[in-house]
CSV table of C-alpha atoms in Angstrom, one decimal:
chain,number,residue,atom,x,y,z
X,1,MET,CA,0.0,0.0,0.0
X,2,ALA,CA,1.4,3.4,-1.0
X,3,GLU,CA,2.1,5.9,1.7
X,4,LEU,CA,-0.1,9.0,1.6
X,5,ALA,CA,1.3,12.5,2.1
X,6,TYR,CA,-0.6,14.9,4.3
X,7,ARG,CA,-0.8,18.7,4.5
X,8,GLN,CA,-1.8,20.8,7.5
X,9,GLU,CA,-5.0,22.8,7.1
X,10,GLY,CA,-5.7,24.7,10.3
X,11,GLU,CA,-6.1,22.0,12.9
X,12,PHE,CA,-6.6,19.2,10.4
X,13,LEU,CA,-4.3,17.0,8.4
X,14,LEU,CA,-5.7,16.4,4.9
X,15,PRO,CA,-4.4,13.7,2.5
X,16,GLU,CA,-2.7,14.8,-0.7
X,17,LEU,CA,-4.9,13.0,-3.2
X,18,GLU,CA,-4.3,12.7,-7.0
X,19,VAL,CA,-7.3,12.8,-9.3
X,20,GLU,CA,-7.4,9.6,-11.3
X,21,LYS,CA,-8.1,9.8,-15.0
X,22,PRO,CA,-11.7,8.8,-15.9
X,23,VAL,CA,-12.0,5.3,-17.3
X,24,ASN,CA,-14.6,4.0,-19.7
X,25,LEU,CA,-16.1,1.0,-18.0
X,26,GLY,CA,-18.2,-1.8,-19.5
X,27,LYS,CA,-20.9,-3.9,-17.9
X,28,TYR,CA,-18.6,-5.9,-15.6
X,29,GLY,CA,-16.6,-2.9,-14.4
X,30,LEU,CA,-19.8,-1.0,-13.5
X,31,LEU,CA,-21.2,-4.1,-11.7
X,32,ARG,CA,-17.9,-4.4,-9.7
X,33,LEU,CA,-18.1,-0.7,-8.8
X,34,ALA,CA,-21.7,-1.1,-7.5
X,35,TYR,CA,-20.7,-4.2,-5.6
X,36,LEU,CA,-17.7,-2.5,-4.0
X,37,LYS,CA,-19.7,0.5,-2.9
X,38,GLU,CA,-22.5,-1.5,-1.4
X,39,HIS,CA,-20.7,-4.6,0.0
X,40,ARG,CA,-17.0,-3.7,0.4
X,41,PRO,CA,-16.9,0.0,1.4
X,42,ILE,CA,-13.6,-0.2,3.2
X,43,PHE,CA,-11.9,-1.8,0.2
X,44,TYR,CA,-13.6,0.7,-2.1
X,45,ASN,CA,-12.4,3.7,0.0
X,46,ARG,CA,-8.9,2.2,0.1
X,47,LEU,CA,-8.8,2.0,-3.7
X,48,ILE,CA,-10.0,5.6,-4.0
X,49,LEU,CA,-7.4,6.8,-1.5
X,50,GLU,CA,-4.6,4.9,-3.3
X,51,GLY,CA,-5.8,6.3,-6.7
X,52,THR,CA,-6.2,2.8,-8.1
X,53,LEU,CA,-10.0,2.4,-8.3
X,54,GLY,CA,-10.3,3.1,-12.1
X,55,ARG,CA,-7.4,0.7,-12.9
X,56,HIS,CA,-8.9,-2.0,-10.7
X,57,LEU,CA,-12.3,-1.7,-12.4
X,58,ALA,CA,-10.8,-1.7,-15.8
X,59,GLU,CA,-8.8,-4.8,-15.0
X,60,ILE,CA,-11.9,-6.6,-13.8
X,61,ASP,CA,-13.9,-5.5,-16.9
X,62,GLN,CA,-11.1,-6.7,-19.2
X,63,ALA,CA,-10.7,-10.0,-17.4
X,64,ALA,CA,-14.4,-10.6,-17.4
X,65,ASN,CA,-14.7,-9.9,-21.2
X,66,GLN,CA,-11.7,-12.2,-21.9
X,67,ARG,CA,-13.3,-14.9,-19.8
X,68,LEU,CA,-16.6,-14.5,-21.6
X,69,ALA,CA,-14.8,-14.8,-25.0
X,70,LEU,CA,-13.0,-18.0,-23.8
X,71,LEU,CA,-15.9,-19.7,-22.1
X,72,MET,CA,-18.7,-19.1,-24.7
X,73,PRO,CA,-17.3,-21.3,-27.4
X,74,GLN,CA,-16.7,-24.1,-24.9
X,75,MET,CA,-20.2,-23.8,-23.6
X,76,GLN,CA,-21.6,-23.8,-27.1
X,77,LYS,CA,-19.7,-27.0,-27.9
X,78,SER,CA,-20.8,-28.7,-24.7
X,79,MET,CA,-24.4,-27.8,-25.3
X,80,GLY,CA,-24.3,-28.9,-29.0
X,81,ILE,CA,-25.0,-25.4,-30.3
X,82,THR,CA,-24.0,-25.2,-34.0
X,83,GLU,CA,-24.4,-23.0,-37.0
X,84,SER,CA,-26.4,-25.7,-38.7
X,85,MET,CA,-28.8,-25.6,-35.7
X,86,LYS,CA,-29.1,-21.8,-36.2
X,87,ALA,CA,-30.2,-22.3,-39.8
X,88,ARG,CA,-32.4,-25.3,-39.1
X,89,ASP,CA,-34.2,-24.1,-35.9
X,90,PRO,CA,-33.4,-20.4,-35.1
X,91,MET,CA,-35.7,-20.2,-32.1
X,92,LYS,CA,-34.1,-23.2,-30.4
X,93,TRP,CA,-30.6,-21.9,-31.2
X,94,ALA,CA,-31.5,-18.5,-29.7
X,95,GLY,CA,-32.8,-20.1,-26.6
X,96,LEU,CA,-29.8,-22.3,-26.1
X,97,MET,CA,-27.4,-19.3,-26.8
X,98,ASN,CA,-29.2,-17.2,-24.2
X,99,ASN,CA,-29.0,-20.1,-21.7
X,100,ALA,CA,-25.3,-20.6,-22.5
X,101,LYS,CA,-24.5,-16.9,-22.0
X,102,HIS,CA,-26.4,-16.8,-18.8
X,103,GLN,CA,-24.5,-19.7,-17.4
X,104,VAL,CA,-21.1,-18.2,-18.4
X,105,GLU,CA,-22.0,-14.8,-17.0
X,106,GLU,CA,-23.1,-16.4,-13.7
X,107,THR,CA,-19.6,-18.0,-13.5
X,108,ILE,CA,-17.9,-14.6,-14.3
X,109,LEU,CA,-20.0,-12.7,-11.8
X,110,VAL,CA,-19.2,-15.2,-9.0
X,111,GLU,CA,-15.5,-15.5,-9.8
X,112,LEU,CA,-14.6,-11.9,-10.7
X,113,VAL,CA,-17.2,-9.4,-9.9
X,114,TYR,CA,-18.7,-10.4,-6.6
X,115,SER,CA,-15.5,-11.7,-4.9
């Protein structure tokens, strides 16, 4: 953990904080932000004070998207979802794809976002 510098303002010592550059977050980064604010406020405040909140959220978002890209083809294969099924029975294909994505996202949320 980085040491904070403080400055005297009257009777108070105030931390010298650097403003973090804004980060464009995706779905998983925003979900992680909401989770930290509500369920892990001490960790959330520590990240703010260290100036690493944006970087942390961006890392979670990137890792979650990479995991989604890795797991979706595996899930499709295990569920027997193919392009020929898409042409033959598009409604069944769409339902199975939604189910696969839901299962993969549930794994991502448990492993990365809500931990």
